[in-house]
XYZ file of C-alpha atoms in Angstrom:
492
model
C 15.369 -33.480 -26.577
C 17.137 -33.626 -23.254
C 20.662 -32.722 -22.317
C 21.424 -36.375 -21.824
C 20.413 -37.333 -25.358
C 23.887 -36.800 -26.763
C 25.382 -39.394 -24.473
C 23.034 -42.092 -25.606
C 23.454 -42.313 -29.319
C 26.484 -44.548 -29.443
C 26.239 -48.232 -30.012
C 27.723 -48.897 -26.580
C 24.487 -47.727 -24.978
C 22.675 -50.753 -26.347
C 24.436 -53.170 -24.029
C 23.476 -53.879 -20.446
C 25.561 -52.950 -17.439
C 28.133 -55.585 -16.471
C 27.253 -57.978 -13.736
C 23.508 -57.255 -13.699
C 21.104 -59.807 -15.170
C 19.073 -58.327 -17.988
C 15.818 -59.940 -16.927
C 16.073 -58.418 -13.481
C 16.874 -54.970 -14.867
C 14.171 -55.123 -17.537
C 11.332 -56.221 -15.286
C 12.476 -54.970 -11.919
C 11.166 -56.354 -8.639
C 8.471 -55.373 -6.181
C 10.728 -52.766 -4.558
C 11.699 -51.056 -7.802
C 10.147 -47.544 -7.724
C 9.586 -47.737 -11.487
C 7.079 -50.520 -10.885
C 5.268 -48.929 -7.946
C 2.029 -46.952 -8.227
C 1.618 -43.976 -5.864
C -1.781 -43.350 -4.273
C -4.266 -41.951 -6.795
C -4.578 -38.611 -4.982
C -0.868 -38.093 -5.664
C -0.599 -39.867 -9.006
C -3.380 -37.846 -10.677
C -1.820 -34.352 -10.298
C 1.543 -35.795 -11.351
C -0.110 -37.210 -14.476
C -1.620 -33.793 -15.227
C 1.873 -32.267 -14.990
C 3.064 -34.680 -17.659
C 0.157 -33.653 -19.896
C 0.893 -29.948 -19.457
C 4.556 -30.464 -20.312
C 3.843 -32.200 -23.625
C 0.421 -31.032 -24.767
C 1.460 -28.145 -26.992
C 4.267 -30.151 -28.578
C 1.837 -32.969 -29.304
C -0.891 -30.810 -30.860
C 1.328 -28.467 -32.873
C 2.621 -30.835 -35.634
C -0.804 -31.943 -36.940
C -2.025 -28.365 -36.632
C 0.929 -27.117 -38.694
C 0.494 -29.734 -41.423
C -3.271 -29.175 -41.605
C -2.933 -25.417 -41.946
C -0.050 -25.727 -44.434
C -2.275 -27.603 -46.894
C -5.412 -25.567 -46.195
C -7.564 -28.116 -44.396
C -11.009 -27.043 -43.203
C -11.473 -26.325 -39.488
C -13.269 -29.621 -38.875
C -10.499 -31.659 -40.522
C -7.851 -29.754 -38.564
C -9.694 -30.526 -35.330
C -9.822 -34.192 -36.298
C -6.065 -34.356 -36.898
C -5.352 -32.866 -33.461
C -7.882 -35.242 -31.919
C -6.240 -38.239 -33.590
C -2.821 -37.115 -32.387
C -4.129 -37.157 -28.815
C -5.683 -40.614 -29.155
C -2.681 -42.269 -30.801
C -0.215 -40.625 -28.399
C -2.287 -41.885 -25.479
C -2.351 -45.429 -26.857
C 1.382 -45.424 -27.621
C 2.204 -44.043 -24.165
C 0.303 -46.958 -22.618
C 2.167 -49.360 -24.891
C 5.508 -47.758 -24.028
C 5.014 -47.701 -20.258
C 3.061 -50.922 -19.670
C 4.474 -52.993 -22.528
C 3.129 -55.937 -24.486
C 5.587 -58.814 -24.849
C 8.874 -57.471 -26.277
C 7.279 -54.129 -27.214
C 7.592 -51.167 -24.855
C 10.441 -49.949 -22.662
C 8.372 -50.129 -19.457
C 9.997 -46.855 -18.387
C 8.274 -43.577 -17.358
C 8.329 -42.136 -20.890
C 5.576 -40.098 -22.544
C 4.903 -40.460 -26.274
C 3.872 -37.605 -28.541
C 3.715 -36.414 -32.142
C 7.158 -35.809 -33.621
C 8.259 -32.426 -35.005
C 11.074 -34.093 -36.946
C 8.726 -35.405 -39.644
C 7.334 -31.951 -40.460
C 10.364 -31.116 -42.596
C 9.299 -33.769 -45.125
C 5.590 -34.161 -44.293
C 4.657 -30.637 -45.382
C 6.231 -30.763 -48.875
C 4.958 -34.340 -49.373
C 1.411 -33.299 -48.417
C 1.590 -30.276 -50.695
C 2.944 -32.299 -53.628
C 1.135 -35.645 -53.320
C -1.604 -35.081 -50.716
C -1.903 -35.960 -47.035
C -2.663 -39.616 -47.864
C 0.907 -40.000 -49.165
C 2.245 -38.855 -45.782
C 0.274 -41.549 -43.999
C 1.314 -44.187 -46.540
C 4.962 -43.351 -46.007
C 4.546 -43.299 -42.229
C 2.775 -46.670 -42.256
C 5.780 -48.302 -43.944
C 8.280 -46.325 -41.857
C 6.714 -47.634 -38.654
C 7.457 -51.219 -39.665
C 11.038 -50.226 -40.468
C 11.326 -48.801 -36.952
C 10.126 -52.109 -35.500
C 12.820 -53.926 -37.490
C 15.357 -51.327 -36.386
C 14.456 -51.974 -32.762
C 14.771 -55.714 -33.213
C 18.174 -55.385 -34.894
C 19.465 -52.630 -32.640
C 22.753 -54.359 -31.837
C 23.852 -54.431 -35.473
C 22.345 -51.279 -36.967
C 23.041 -48.670 -34.298
C 26.731 -48.449 -35.223
C 25.764 -46.766 -38.503
C 24.268 -43.833 -36.583
C 26.835 -42.408 -34.168
C 26.252 -38.973 -32.583
C 27.978 -37.231 -35.492
C 25.535 -38.590 -38.081
C 22.459 -38.074 -35.895
C 23.555 -34.559 -34.972
C 23.773 -33.540 -38.631
C 20.285 -34.913 -39.299
C 18.742 -33.197 -36.267
C 20.459 -29.884 -37.068
C 19.144 -29.863 -40.641
C 15.646 -30.759 -39.463
C 15.667 -27.693 -37.193
C 17.061 -25.414 -39.895
C 14.545 -26.719 -42.436
C 11.628 -25.938 -40.110
C 12.612 -22.395 -39.125
C 11.134 -20.674 -42.227
C 7.762 -22.233 -41.341
C 7.957 -20.667 -37.879
C 8.751 -17.225 -39.346
C 5.909 -17.583 -41.852
C 3.504 -18.252 -38.990
C 4.925 -15.373 -36.938
C 4.167 -13.101 -39.902
C 0.514 -14.140 -39.789
C 0.429 -17.179 -42.097
C -2.118 -17.856 -44.815
C -5.041 -15.929 -43.208
C -2.889 -12.804 -43.041
C -1.947 -13.174 -46.718
C -5.647 -13.400 -47.606
C -6.421 -10.329 -45.488
C -3.512 -8.331 -46.907
C -1.729 -7.818 -43.568
C 0.927 -10.527 -43.886
C 4.105 -9.447 -42.092
C 2.319 -6.681 -40.173
C 4.064 -5.464 -37.049
C 1.320 -6.602 -34.695
C 1.758 -10.211 -35.855
C 5.478 -10.133 -35.112
C 4.822 -8.341 -31.808
C 2.550 -11.138 -30.575
C 5.028 -13.809 -31.715
C 7.831 -11.939 -29.930
C 5.724 -11.797 -26.766
C 5.266 -15.578 -26.847
C 9.014 -16.082 -27.300
C 9.842 -13.645 -24.480
C 7.415 -15.207 -21.996
C 8.636 -18.694 -22.898
C 12.285 -17.768 -22.373
C 11.623 -15.929 -19.096
C 9.560 -18.780 -17.654
C 12.088 -21.375 -18.742
C 15.077 -19.571 -17.284
C 13.636 -17.872 -14.205
C 10.541 -19.928 -13.419
C 10.515 -22.732 -10.897
C 8.901 -26.141 -10.974
C 6.068 -26.608 -13.432
C 6.323 -22.960 -14.584
C 9.719 -23.776 -16.075
C 8.821 -27.239 -17.382
C 5.671 -25.972 -19.151
C 7.224 -22.673 -20.300
C 6.093 -23.089 -23.933
C 2.525 -23.665 -22.785
C 2.638 -20.558 -20.568
C 4.000 -18.453 -23.430
C 1.307 -19.731 -25.758
C -1.463 -18.995 -23.232
C -0.216 -15.433 -22.660
C 0.009 -14.799 -26.416
C -3.426 -16.338 -26.915
C -4.946 -14.060 -24.263
C -3.428 -10.946 -25.849
C -4.542 -12.017 -29.330
C -8.069 -12.655 -28.020
C -8.142 -9.196 -26.442
C -7.465 -7.713 -29.885
C -10.202 -9.771 -31.542
C -7.905 -12.225 -33.334
C -9.523 -15.389 -31.908
C -12.655 -17.035 -33.291
C -14.395 -19.798 -31.303
C -16.497 -20.907 -34.275
C -14.582 -24.194 -34.629
C -15.234 -25.070 -30.976
C -18.937 -24.315 -31.293
C -19.251 -26.521 -34.368
C -17.291 -29.464 -32.935
C -19.071 -32.476 -31.454
C -18.792 -33.443 -27.803
C -18.041 -37.098 -28.469
C -16.666 -38.654 -31.639
C -14.923 -41.970 -32.330
C -12.653 -41.727 -35.398
C -12.585 -44.408 -38.068
C -9.473 -45.849 -39.750
C -8.303 -44.455 -43.100
C -10.377 -41.289 -42.812
C -7.727 -39.373 -44.781
C -6.818 -42.332 -46.981
C -3.401 -43.867 -47.555
C -1.264 -43.667 -50.715
C 2.104 -45.322 -51.177
C 4.475 -42.980 -53.003
C 8.143 -43.953 -53.285
C 9.456 -40.478 -52.432
C 7.251 -40.273 -49.348
C 8.219 -43.745 -48.162
C 11.969 -43.114 -48.554
C 11.943 -39.644 -46.975
C 9.741 -40.535 -44.006
C 11.595 -43.816 -43.387
C 14.908 -41.969 -43.170
C 13.437 -39.560 -40.623
C 11.966 -42.532 -38.743
C 15.388 -44.144 -38.416
C 16.858 -40.892 -37.123
C 13.909 -40.553 -34.735
C 14.575 -44.081 -33.467
C 18.136 -43.163 -32.579
C 16.839 -40.053 -30.826
C 14.420 -42.223 -28.856
C 17.350 -44.321 -27.667
C 18.824 -41.123 -26.264
C 15.556 -40.109 -24.603
C 15.120 -43.523 -22.987
C 18.693 -43.427 -21.750
C 18.189 -39.901 -20.436
C 15.146 -40.709 -18.326
C 16.724 -43.919 -17.037
C 20.027 -42.310 -16.093
C 18.729 -38.981 -14.866
C 15.656 -40.076 -12.958
C 16.310 -43.719 -12.081
C 20.091 -43.667 -11.865
C 20.934 -46.583 -14.143
C 21.616 -47.355 -17.778
C 18.678 -48.938 -19.625
C 19.010 -52.521 -20.790
C 19.158 -53.573 -24.434
C 15.676 -55.045 -24.033
C 14.295 -51.725 -22.788
C 15.902 -49.784 -25.648
C 14.787 -52.313 -28.253
C 11.246 -52.410 -26.857
C 11.103 -48.629 -26.750
C 12.051 -48.256 -30.402
C 9.559 -50.955 -31.409
C 6.817 -49.098 -29.505
C 7.754 -45.981 -31.497
C 7.340 -47.924 -34.725
C 4.002 -49.464 -33.807
C 2.734 -46.048 -32.728
C 3.832 -44.541 -36.050
C 2.121 -47.235 -38.142
C -0.986 -47.162 -35.956
C -1.125 -43.391 -36.243
C -0.870 -43.564 -40.031
C -3.744 -46.045 -40.121
C -5.996 -43.627 -38.224
C -4.666 -40.376 -39.714
C -2.216 -39.218 -37.039
C 1.346 -38.007 -37.516
C 4.270 -40.262 -36.455
C 4.941 -40.732 -32.741
C 8.151 -40.511 -30.743
C 9.363 -40.307 -27.154
C 8.950 -36.894 -25.525
C 12.066 -36.026 -23.558
C 10.554 -32.861 -22.040
C 8.693 -35.177 -19.694
C 12.037 -36.291 -18.277
C 12.078 -32.915 -16.542
C 8.751 -33.661 -14.892
C 10.055 -37.007 -13.615
C 13.174 -35.374 -12.175
C 11.169 -32.447 -10.785
C 8.637 -34.621 -8.961
C 11.038 -37.375 -7.932
C 8.370 -39.940 -8.872
C 9.715 -42.458 -11.390
C 6.664 -44.724 -11.503
C 5.821 -45.768 -15.039
C 2.205 -46.128 -13.948
C 1.942 -42.357 -13.356
C 2.966 -41.733 -16.970
C 0.583 -44.495 -18.076
C -2.190 -42.636 -16.237
C -1.268 -39.490 -18.181
C -1.505 -41.509 -21.391
C -4.929 -42.796 -20.370
C -6.181 -39.260 -19.674
C -4.815 -38.094 -23.043
C -6.554 -41.003 -24.764
C -9.918 -40.190 -23.182
C -9.564 -36.472 -23.947
C -8.970 -37.367 -27.583
C -12.549 -38.576 -27.901
C -13.824 -35.053 -27.105
C -13.551 -33.024 -30.347
C -14.443 -29.748 -28.608
C -11.266 -30.084 -26.586
C -9.163 -30.684 -29.710
C -10.966 -27.899 -31.621
C -9.601 -25.331 -29.201
C -6.171 -25.692 -30.794
C -7.493 -24.745 -34.220
C -8.452 -21.347 -32.756
C -4.840 -20.422 -31.971
C -3.820 -17.491 -34.209
C -0.887 -18.110 -36.535
C 1.255 -15.427 -34.883
C 0.843 -17.050 -31.452
C 1.661 -20.483 -32.833
C 4.600 -19.006 -34.737
C 6.213 -17.714 -31.556
C 5.782 -21.061 -29.826
C 7.103 -23.218 -32.645
C 9.995 -20.842 -33.311
C 11.339 -21.728 -29.880
C 10.684 -25.447 -30.360
C 12.151 -25.613 -33.871
C 15.214 -23.642 -32.775
C 15.698 -26.052 -29.891
C 15.708 -28.909 -32.393
C 18.578 -27.250 -34.259
C 20.387 -26.456 -30.998
C 20.025 -30.076 -29.918
C 21.646 -31.115 -33.205
C 24.622 -28.882 -32.440
C 24.811 -30.407 -28.969
C 24.807 -33.934 -30.384
C 27.535 -33.082 -32.916
C 29.582 -31.519 -30.123
C 29.446 -34.732 -28.106
C 32.111 -36.166 -30.408
C 35.697 -35.001 -30.769
C 35.568 -32.719 -33.806
C 38.800 -33.672 -35.557
C 39.396 -33.061 -39.249
C 37.557 -36.224 -40.262
C 34.469 -35.284 -38.243
C 34.492 -31.687 -39.473
C 34.707 -32.880 -43.079
C 31.682 -35.153 -42.613
C 29.696 -32.333 -40.985
C 30.748 -29.804 -43.639
C 29.884 -31.905 -46.690
C 26.639 -33.192 -45.172
C 25.430 -29.730 -44.151
C 26.547 -28.275 -47.476
C 24.465 -30.720 -49.475
C 21.528 -30.740 -47.073
C 21.146 -26.995 -46.644
C 22.156 -26.275 -50.243
C 19.434 -28.467 -51.735
C 16.886 -27.283 -49.136
C 17.060 -23.662 -50.217
C 18.125 -24.055 -53.842
C 15.938 -22.397 -56.515
C 13.244 -24.630 -57.997
C 15.003 -24.540 -61.363
C 17.874 -26.617 -59.947
C 15.746 -29.766 -59.743
C 13.143 -28.930 -62.383
C 14.587 -31.452 -64.880
C 14.470 -34.322 -62.371
C 11.494 -36.641 -61.690
C 9.183 -35.280 -58.997
C 10.032 -38.048 -56.515
C 13.789 -37.497 -56.755
C 13.400 -33.719 -56.651
C 11.361 -33.981 -53.458
C 13.961 -36.220 -51.794
C 16.800 -33.869 -52.699
C 15.040 -30.655 -51.695
C 14.097 -32.168 -48.335
C 17.759 -31.634 -47.472
C 17.552 -34.344 -44.852
C 17.805 -37.279 -47.265
C 21.032 -36.236 -49.046
C 22.593 -35.076 -45.766
C 21.880 -38.349 -44.000
C 23.044 -40.516 -46.873
C 26.349 -38.700 -47.306
C 26.943 -38.609 -43.539
C 26.353 -42.357 -43.165
C 28.534 -43.206 -46.171
C 31.397 -40.878 -45.236
C 31.343 -42.047 -41.619
C 31.530 -45.678 -42.769
C 34.208 -45.145 -45.451
C 36.621 -42.573 -44.033
C 39.249 -44.090 -41.724
C 38.600 -43.278 -38.085
C 42.072 -43.816 -36.627
C 44.269 -41.752 -38.921
C 46.894 -39.916 -36.891
C 46.649 -36.971 -39.281
C 43.042 -36.486 -38.164
C 43.924 -35.770 -34.587
C 43.783 -32.213 -33.329
C 46.860 -30.692 -31.668
C 47.224 -31.082 -27.917
C 46.406 -27.432 -27.336
C 42.936 -27.964 -28.708
C 41.941 -29.862 -25.595
C 41.766 -33.381 -26.963
C 42.852 -36.548 -25.260
C 46.461 -35.932 -26.236
C 46.861 -32.702 -24.337
C 46.748 -31.455 -20.783
C 43.329 -30.597 -19.523
C 41.785 -32.863 -22.145
C 38.141 -33.813 -21.934
C 36.791 -37.251 -22.726
C 34.007 -37.474 -25.294
C 30.514 -37.220 -23.838
C 28.892 -40.502 -23.040
C 32.090 -42.405 -22.277
C 32.912 -43.816 -18.823
C 35.766 -41.326 -18.571
C 33.421 -38.413 -19.168
C 30.956 -39.736 -16.611
C 33.706 -40.109 -14.039
C 34.966 -36.610 -14.725
C 31.485 -35.178 -14.324
C 30.993 -37.032 -11.069
C 34.329 -35.811 -9.741
C 33.445 -32.238 -10.548
C 30.298 -32.261 -8.411
């Protein structure tokens, strides 16, 4: 998630800029840099940069789900391989577009971490086929969401989306710590929680932070990848890496649909659909971020609608072939800004390379050799950034008493049910218990309802002038408003 995401989740972002025809903005003209293709000798290394920035984030979710339910090495390799193929296809759809589908912006697609919070318990309770059944339906809901963006987006202001994103991050953190302790293999070997596991995870975190904050160029953009490679090298030196999965993998393999099956369970459909809606709103922010930051203009309603619909088609397509849901990858915004090349065809080239690489199982099998402790350090940073992004989104709104009450009740229910003892929901049907203990479902429902019902203009809700609101001296306008943009520009 990018720093600009918070500014994009209001319904006002769905409209086009005044005075500029939508057709011209959506399609551009021959001089628009978005629609120009650099020479191949320059475009290819730029495409590789995009792959490096997103590769770990794309491979980690299927790897985490596969290991959480004890899949064999070959099945784990296949899930990573499918994630690469579907992400490549969806990136091409997003950047090149087909009819109304696709934003036609330089945006990379990848496997979403947000769905892990519900995918893991669903897979453990009902099997992996239930995850894909829920995702298949959720993808169609995303397409409808994109088509009805003008009317639906008002239900999901930054406050509501921030609560959802924050709980997703919090819900995932125990998984990261479990991996840092050594995961299931360490439990079997009797050294779960051993110091050397935590030491390797800490090394990955340290290298990632140092590269991100003090590195320059690609070293900073691909900091998680660098941290993972350093941790992997150290783990290999201590004999913690086995290349057996790579040796057994085929060189070329074309996957078939429904390899993992597809079951339609009500709890899975409801939980995954709710995450899909939240992911759609996040995608609106990512599309706005890349358009504003790199191209210097607000995206049109057609671009936002097409982008969300591409998300949905990618999610349903992924479920059909056994891949986790797709979403926009905002880390690639940094690559666009870093290189100064905003051509959507460069990102499409990256998607094409990712697609081709997905047909080489040996390449995907490499990720199944990553020790749990190394992966734990990497995902700890990524999961924590999800939670931090939620805080950032919440903070983009003026936190008056009304807003604080919505956040408090939503977080209370979401986090409370997430970590409640199993006995709390033992008397409930399995489907309802799963929805409640996800934390995300009750939090989102109460946030949407409270935001819609509680009056927004009550004078008793306003903070005192000294708090720095619009009523006092030195007040700051809410992020994402024209006033905030003007203030930021004036401060440069």
